[in-house]
CSV table of N, CA and C in Angstrom, one decimal:
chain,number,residue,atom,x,y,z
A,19,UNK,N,-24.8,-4.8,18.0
A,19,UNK,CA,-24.3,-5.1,19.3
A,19,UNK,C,-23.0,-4.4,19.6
A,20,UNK,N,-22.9,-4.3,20.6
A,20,UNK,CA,-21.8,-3.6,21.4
A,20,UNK,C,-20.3,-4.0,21.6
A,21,UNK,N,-19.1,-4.0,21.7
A,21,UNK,CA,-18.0,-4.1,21.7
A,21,UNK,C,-18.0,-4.7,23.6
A,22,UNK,N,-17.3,-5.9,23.2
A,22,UNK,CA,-16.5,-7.0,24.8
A,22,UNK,C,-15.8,-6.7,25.2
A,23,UNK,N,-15.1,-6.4,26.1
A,23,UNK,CA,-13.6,-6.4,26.9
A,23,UNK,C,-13.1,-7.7,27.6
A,24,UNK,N,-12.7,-8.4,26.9
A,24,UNK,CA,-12.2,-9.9,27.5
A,24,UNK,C,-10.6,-9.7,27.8
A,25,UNK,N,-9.8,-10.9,28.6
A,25,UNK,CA,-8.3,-11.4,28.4
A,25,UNK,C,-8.7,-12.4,28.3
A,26,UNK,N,-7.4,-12.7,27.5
A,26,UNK,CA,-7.3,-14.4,27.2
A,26,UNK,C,-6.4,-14.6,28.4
A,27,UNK,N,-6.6,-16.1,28.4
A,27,UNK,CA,-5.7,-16.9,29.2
A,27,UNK,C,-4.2,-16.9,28.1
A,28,UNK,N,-2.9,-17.2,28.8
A,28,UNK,CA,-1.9,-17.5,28.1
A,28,UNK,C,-1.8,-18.5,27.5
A,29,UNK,N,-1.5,-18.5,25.9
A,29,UNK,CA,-1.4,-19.8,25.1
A,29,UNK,C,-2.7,-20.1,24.9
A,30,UNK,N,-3.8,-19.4,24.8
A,30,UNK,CA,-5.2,-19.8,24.9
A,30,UNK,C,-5.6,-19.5,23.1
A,31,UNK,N,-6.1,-20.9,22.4
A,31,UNK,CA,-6.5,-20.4,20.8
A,31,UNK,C,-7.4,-19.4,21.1
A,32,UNK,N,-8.0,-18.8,20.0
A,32,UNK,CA,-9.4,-18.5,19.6
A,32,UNK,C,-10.3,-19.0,19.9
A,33,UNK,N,-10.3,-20.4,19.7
A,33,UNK,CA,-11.4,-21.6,19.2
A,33,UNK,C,-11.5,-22.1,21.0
A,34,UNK,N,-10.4,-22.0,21.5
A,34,UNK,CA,-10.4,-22.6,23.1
A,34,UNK,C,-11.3,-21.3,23.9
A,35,UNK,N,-10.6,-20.0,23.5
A,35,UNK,CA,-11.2,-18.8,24.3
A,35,UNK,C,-13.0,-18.4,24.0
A,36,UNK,N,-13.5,-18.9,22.9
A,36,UNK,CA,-14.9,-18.3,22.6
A,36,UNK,C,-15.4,-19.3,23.0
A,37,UNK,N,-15.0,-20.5,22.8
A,37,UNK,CA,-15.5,-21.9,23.4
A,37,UNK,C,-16.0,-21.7,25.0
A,38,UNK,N,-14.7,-21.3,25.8
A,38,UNK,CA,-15.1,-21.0,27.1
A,38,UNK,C,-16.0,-19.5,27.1
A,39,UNK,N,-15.9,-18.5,26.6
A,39,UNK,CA,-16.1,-17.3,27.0
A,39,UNK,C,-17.8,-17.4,26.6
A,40,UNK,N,-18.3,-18.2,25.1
A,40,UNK,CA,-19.8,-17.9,24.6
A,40,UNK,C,-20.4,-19.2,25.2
A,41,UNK,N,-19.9,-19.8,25.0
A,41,UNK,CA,-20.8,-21.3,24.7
A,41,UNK,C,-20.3,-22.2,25.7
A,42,UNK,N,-19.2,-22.3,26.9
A,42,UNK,CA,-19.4,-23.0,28.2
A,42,UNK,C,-20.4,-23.1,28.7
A,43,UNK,N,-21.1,-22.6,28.8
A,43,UNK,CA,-22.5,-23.0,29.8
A,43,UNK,C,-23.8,-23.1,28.2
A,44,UNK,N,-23.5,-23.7,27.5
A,44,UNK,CA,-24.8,-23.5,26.8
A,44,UNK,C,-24.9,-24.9,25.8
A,45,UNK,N,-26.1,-24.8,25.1
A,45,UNK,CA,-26.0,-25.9,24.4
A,45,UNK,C,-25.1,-25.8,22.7
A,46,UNK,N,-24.3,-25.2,22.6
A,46,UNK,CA,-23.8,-25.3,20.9
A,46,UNK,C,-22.0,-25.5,21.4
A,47,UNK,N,-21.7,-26.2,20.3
A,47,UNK,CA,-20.4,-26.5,19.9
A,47,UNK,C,-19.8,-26.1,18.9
A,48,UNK,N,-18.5,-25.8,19.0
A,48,UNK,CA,-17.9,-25.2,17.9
A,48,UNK,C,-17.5,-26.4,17.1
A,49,UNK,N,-17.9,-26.9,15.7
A,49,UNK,CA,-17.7,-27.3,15.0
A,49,UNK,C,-16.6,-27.6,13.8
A,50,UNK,N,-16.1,-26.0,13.3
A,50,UNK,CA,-15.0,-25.7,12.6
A,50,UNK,C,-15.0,-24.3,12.7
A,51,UNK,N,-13.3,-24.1,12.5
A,51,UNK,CA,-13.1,-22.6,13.2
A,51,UNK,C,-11.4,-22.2,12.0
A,52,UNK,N,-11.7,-21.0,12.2
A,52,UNK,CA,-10.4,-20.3,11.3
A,52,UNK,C,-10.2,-18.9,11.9
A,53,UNK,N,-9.4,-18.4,12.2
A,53,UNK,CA,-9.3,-16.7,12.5
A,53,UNK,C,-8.2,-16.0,11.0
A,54,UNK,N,-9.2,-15.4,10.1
A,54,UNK,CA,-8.5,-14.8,9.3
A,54,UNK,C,-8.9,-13.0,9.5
A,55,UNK,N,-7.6,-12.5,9.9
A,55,UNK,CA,-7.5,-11.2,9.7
A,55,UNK,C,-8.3,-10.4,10.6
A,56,UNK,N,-8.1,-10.9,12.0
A,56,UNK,CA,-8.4,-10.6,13.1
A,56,UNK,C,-9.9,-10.8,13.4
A,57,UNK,N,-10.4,-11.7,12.7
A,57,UNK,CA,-11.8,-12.3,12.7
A,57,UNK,C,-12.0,-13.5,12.7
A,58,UNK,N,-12.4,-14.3,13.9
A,58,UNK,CA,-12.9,-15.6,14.2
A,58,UNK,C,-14.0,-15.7,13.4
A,59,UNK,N,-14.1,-16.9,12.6
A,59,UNK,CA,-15.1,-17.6,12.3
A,59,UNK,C,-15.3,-19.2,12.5
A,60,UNK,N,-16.5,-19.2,12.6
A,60,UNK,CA,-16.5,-21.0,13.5
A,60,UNK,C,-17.9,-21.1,12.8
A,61,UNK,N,-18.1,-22.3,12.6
A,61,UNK,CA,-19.5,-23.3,12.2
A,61,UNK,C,-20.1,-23.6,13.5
A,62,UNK,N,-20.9,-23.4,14.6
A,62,UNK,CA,-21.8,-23.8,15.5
A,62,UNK,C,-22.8,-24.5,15.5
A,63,UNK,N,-22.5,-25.7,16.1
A,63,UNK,CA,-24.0,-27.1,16.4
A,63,UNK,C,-24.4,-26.7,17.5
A,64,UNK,N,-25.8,-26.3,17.1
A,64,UNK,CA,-27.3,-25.8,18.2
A,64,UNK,C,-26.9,-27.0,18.3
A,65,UNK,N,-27.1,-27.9,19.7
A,65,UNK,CA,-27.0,-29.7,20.1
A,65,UNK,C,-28.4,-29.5,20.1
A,66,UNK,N,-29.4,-29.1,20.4
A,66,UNK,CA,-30.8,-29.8,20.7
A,66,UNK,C,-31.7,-30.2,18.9
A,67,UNK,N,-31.2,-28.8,17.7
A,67,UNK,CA,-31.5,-29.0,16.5
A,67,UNK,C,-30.5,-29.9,15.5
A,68,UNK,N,-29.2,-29.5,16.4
A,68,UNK,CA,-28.2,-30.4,15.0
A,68,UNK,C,-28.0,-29.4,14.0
A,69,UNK,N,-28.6,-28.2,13.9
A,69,UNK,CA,-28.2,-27.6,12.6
A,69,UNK,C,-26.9,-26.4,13.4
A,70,UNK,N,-26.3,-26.2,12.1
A,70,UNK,CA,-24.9,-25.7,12.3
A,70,UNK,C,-24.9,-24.2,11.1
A,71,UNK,N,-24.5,-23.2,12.4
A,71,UNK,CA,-24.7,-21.6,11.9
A,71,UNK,C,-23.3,-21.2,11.8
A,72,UNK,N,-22.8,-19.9,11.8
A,72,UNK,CA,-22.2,-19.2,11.1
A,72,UNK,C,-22.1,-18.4,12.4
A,73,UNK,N,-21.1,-18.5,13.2
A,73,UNK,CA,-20.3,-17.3,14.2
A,73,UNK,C,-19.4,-16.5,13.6
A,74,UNK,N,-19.3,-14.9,13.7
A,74,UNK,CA,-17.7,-14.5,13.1
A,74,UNK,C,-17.9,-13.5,14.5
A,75,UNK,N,-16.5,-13.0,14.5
A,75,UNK,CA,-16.0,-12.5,15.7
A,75,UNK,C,-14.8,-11.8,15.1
A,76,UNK,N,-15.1,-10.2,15.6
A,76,UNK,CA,-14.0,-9.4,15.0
A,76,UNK,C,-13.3,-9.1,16.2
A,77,UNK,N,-12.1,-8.8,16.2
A,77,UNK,CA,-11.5,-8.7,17.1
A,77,UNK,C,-10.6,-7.5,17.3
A,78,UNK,N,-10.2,-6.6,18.4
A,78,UNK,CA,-9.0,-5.7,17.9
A,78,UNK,C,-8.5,-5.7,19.4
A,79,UNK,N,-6.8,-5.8,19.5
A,79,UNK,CA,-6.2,-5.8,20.4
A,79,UNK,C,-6.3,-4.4,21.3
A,80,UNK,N,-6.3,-4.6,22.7
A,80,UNK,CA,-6.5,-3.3,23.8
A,80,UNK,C,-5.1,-3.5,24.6
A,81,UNK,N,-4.0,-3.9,24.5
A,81,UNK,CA,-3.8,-4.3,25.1
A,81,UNK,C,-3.0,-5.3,26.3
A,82,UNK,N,-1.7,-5.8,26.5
A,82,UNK,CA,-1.4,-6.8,27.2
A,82,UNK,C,-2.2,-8.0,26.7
A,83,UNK,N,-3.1,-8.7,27.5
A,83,UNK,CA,-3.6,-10.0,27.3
A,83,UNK,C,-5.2,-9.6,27.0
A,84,UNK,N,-5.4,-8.0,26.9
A,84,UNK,CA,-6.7,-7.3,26.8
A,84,UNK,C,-7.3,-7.4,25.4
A,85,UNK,N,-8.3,-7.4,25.2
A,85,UNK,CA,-8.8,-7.4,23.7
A,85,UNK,C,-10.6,-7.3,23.5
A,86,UNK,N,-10.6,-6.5,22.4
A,86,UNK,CA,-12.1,-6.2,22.5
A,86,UNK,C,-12.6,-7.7,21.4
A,87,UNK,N,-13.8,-7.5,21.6
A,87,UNK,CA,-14.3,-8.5,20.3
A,87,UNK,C,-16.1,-8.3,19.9
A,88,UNK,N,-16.8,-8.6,19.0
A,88,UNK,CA,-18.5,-8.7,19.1
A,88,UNK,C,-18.7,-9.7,18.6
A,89,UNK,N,-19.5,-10.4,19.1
A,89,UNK,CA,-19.9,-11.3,18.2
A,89,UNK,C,-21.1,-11.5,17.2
A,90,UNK,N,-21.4,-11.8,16.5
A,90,UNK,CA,-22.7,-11.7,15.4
A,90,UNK,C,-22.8,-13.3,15.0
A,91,UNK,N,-23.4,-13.1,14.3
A,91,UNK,CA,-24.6,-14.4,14.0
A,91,UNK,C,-24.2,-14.2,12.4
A,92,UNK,N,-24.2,-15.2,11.5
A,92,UNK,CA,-24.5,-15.3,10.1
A,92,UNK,C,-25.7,-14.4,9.4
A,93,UNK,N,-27.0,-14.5,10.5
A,93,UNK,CA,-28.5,-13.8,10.4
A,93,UNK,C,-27.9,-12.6,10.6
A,94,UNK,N,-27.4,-11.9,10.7
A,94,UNK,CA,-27.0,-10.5,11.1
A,94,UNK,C,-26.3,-9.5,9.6
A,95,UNK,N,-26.1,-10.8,9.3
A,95,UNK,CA,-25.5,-9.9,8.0
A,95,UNK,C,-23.9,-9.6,8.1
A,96,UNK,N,-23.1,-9.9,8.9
A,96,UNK,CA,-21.8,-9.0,9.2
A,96,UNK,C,-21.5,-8.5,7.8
A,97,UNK,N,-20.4,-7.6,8.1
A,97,UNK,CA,-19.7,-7.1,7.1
A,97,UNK,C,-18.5,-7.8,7.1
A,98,UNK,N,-17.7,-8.5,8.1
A,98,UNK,CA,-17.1,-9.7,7.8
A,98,UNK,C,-17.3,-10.6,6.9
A,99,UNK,N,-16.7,-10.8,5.8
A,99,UNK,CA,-16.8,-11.8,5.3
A,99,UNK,C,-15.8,-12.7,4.5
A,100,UNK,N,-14.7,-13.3,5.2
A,100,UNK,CA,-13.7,-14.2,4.9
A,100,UNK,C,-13.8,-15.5,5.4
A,101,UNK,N,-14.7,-15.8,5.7
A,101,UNK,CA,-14.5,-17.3,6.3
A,101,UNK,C,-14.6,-18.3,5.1
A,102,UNK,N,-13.4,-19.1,5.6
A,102,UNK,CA,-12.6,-20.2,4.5
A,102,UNK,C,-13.7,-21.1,4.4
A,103,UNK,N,-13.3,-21.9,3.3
A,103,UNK,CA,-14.3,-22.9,2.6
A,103,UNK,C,-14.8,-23.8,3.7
A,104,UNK,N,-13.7,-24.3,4.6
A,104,UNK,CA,-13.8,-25.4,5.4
A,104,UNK,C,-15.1,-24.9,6.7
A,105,UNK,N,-15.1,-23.9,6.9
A,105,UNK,CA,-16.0,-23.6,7.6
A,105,UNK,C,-17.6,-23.3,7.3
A,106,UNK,N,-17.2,-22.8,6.0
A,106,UNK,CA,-18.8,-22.6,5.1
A,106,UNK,C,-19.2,-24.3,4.9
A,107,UNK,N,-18.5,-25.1,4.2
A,107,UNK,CA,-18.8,-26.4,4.2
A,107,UNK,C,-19.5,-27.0,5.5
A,108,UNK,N,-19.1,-26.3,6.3
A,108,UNK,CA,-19.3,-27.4,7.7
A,108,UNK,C,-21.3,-26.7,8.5
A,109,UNK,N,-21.4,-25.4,7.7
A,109,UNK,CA,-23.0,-24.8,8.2
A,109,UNK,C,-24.1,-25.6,7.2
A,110,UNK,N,-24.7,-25.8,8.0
A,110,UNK,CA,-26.6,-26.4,7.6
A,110,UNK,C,-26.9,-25.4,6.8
A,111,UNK,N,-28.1,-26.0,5.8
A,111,UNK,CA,-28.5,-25.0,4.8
A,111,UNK,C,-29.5,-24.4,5.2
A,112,UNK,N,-29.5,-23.2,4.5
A,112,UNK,CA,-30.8,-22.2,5.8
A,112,UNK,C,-31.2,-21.4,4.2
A,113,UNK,N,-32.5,-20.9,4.6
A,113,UNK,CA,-33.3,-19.8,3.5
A,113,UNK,C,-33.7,-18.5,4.4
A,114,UNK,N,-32.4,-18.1,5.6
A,114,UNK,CA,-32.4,-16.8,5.8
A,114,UNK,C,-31.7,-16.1,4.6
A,115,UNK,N,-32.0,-15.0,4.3
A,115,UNK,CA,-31.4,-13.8,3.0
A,115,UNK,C,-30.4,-13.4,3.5
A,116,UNK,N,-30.3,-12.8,4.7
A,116,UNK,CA,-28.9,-12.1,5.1
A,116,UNK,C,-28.0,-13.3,5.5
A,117,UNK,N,-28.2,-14.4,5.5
A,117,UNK,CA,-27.1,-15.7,5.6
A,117,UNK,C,-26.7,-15.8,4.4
A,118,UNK,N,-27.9,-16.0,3.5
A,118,UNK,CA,-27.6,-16.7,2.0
A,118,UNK,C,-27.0,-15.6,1.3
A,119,UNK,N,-26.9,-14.4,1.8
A,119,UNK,CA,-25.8,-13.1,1.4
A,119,UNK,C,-24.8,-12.9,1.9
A,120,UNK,N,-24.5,-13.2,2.7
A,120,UNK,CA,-23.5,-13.3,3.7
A,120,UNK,C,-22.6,-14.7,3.1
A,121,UNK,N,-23.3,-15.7,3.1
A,121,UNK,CA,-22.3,-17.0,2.5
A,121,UNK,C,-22.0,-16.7,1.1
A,122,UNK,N,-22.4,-16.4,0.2
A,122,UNK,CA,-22.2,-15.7,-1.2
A,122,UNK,C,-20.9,-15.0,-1.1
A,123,UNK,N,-21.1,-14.1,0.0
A,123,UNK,CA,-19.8,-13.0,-0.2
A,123,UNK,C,-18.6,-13.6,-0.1
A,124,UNK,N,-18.7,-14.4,1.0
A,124,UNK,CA,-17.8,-15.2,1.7
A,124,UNK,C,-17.0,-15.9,0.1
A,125,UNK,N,-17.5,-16.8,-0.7
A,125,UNK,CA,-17.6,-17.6,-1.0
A,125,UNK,C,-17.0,-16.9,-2.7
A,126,UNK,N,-17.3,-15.9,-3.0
A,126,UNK,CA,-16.3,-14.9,-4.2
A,126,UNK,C,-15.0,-13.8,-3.2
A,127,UNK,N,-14.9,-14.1,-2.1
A,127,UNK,CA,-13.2,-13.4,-1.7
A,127,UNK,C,-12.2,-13.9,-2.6
């Protein structure tokens, strides 16, 4: 996937800005969230299943209040992979391979 061009609002977290920017109009909530090293990661509750995935979000400043970002899925495999304990703790257990590779990596930083 392709690179965003978003601004944030002033004083706006991470967790406030993807909140409004991905998931305002949709059914999942951000459950637990950390930005380590210019990468959002957040635990997401699908509300209709209850189970809870793995957002990360890389980010690189353009900018004034300007900033690029992509977002990916846990399924995707990123090459991101720092997301703190408290967030891996907080995803449903899954038997996707590129998740269960992806949380592994996470999980020996």
């Amino acid at each position: 996937m392709g690179w965003i061009t978003s601004v944030r609002q002033p004083g706006e977290s991470d967790r406030t800005h993807f909140e409004r920017e991905l998931f305002e109009y949709s059914n999942h909530t951000i459950v637990q969230s950390a930005t380590v090293e210019n990468v959002f990661y957040a635990a997401v509750r699908t509300k209709g299943t209850g189970k809870v995935w793995a957002l990360v979000v890389p980010m690189v400043k353009a900018g004034g209040a300007k900033f690029r970002y992509r977002d990916l899925m846990e399924t995707d495999g990123p090459s991101e992979a720092k997301a703190p304990a408290a967030v891996l703790k907080a995803l449903s257990p899954t038997t996707d391979e590129k998740a269960l590779r992806w949380r592994e990596r996470c999980r020996k930083r």
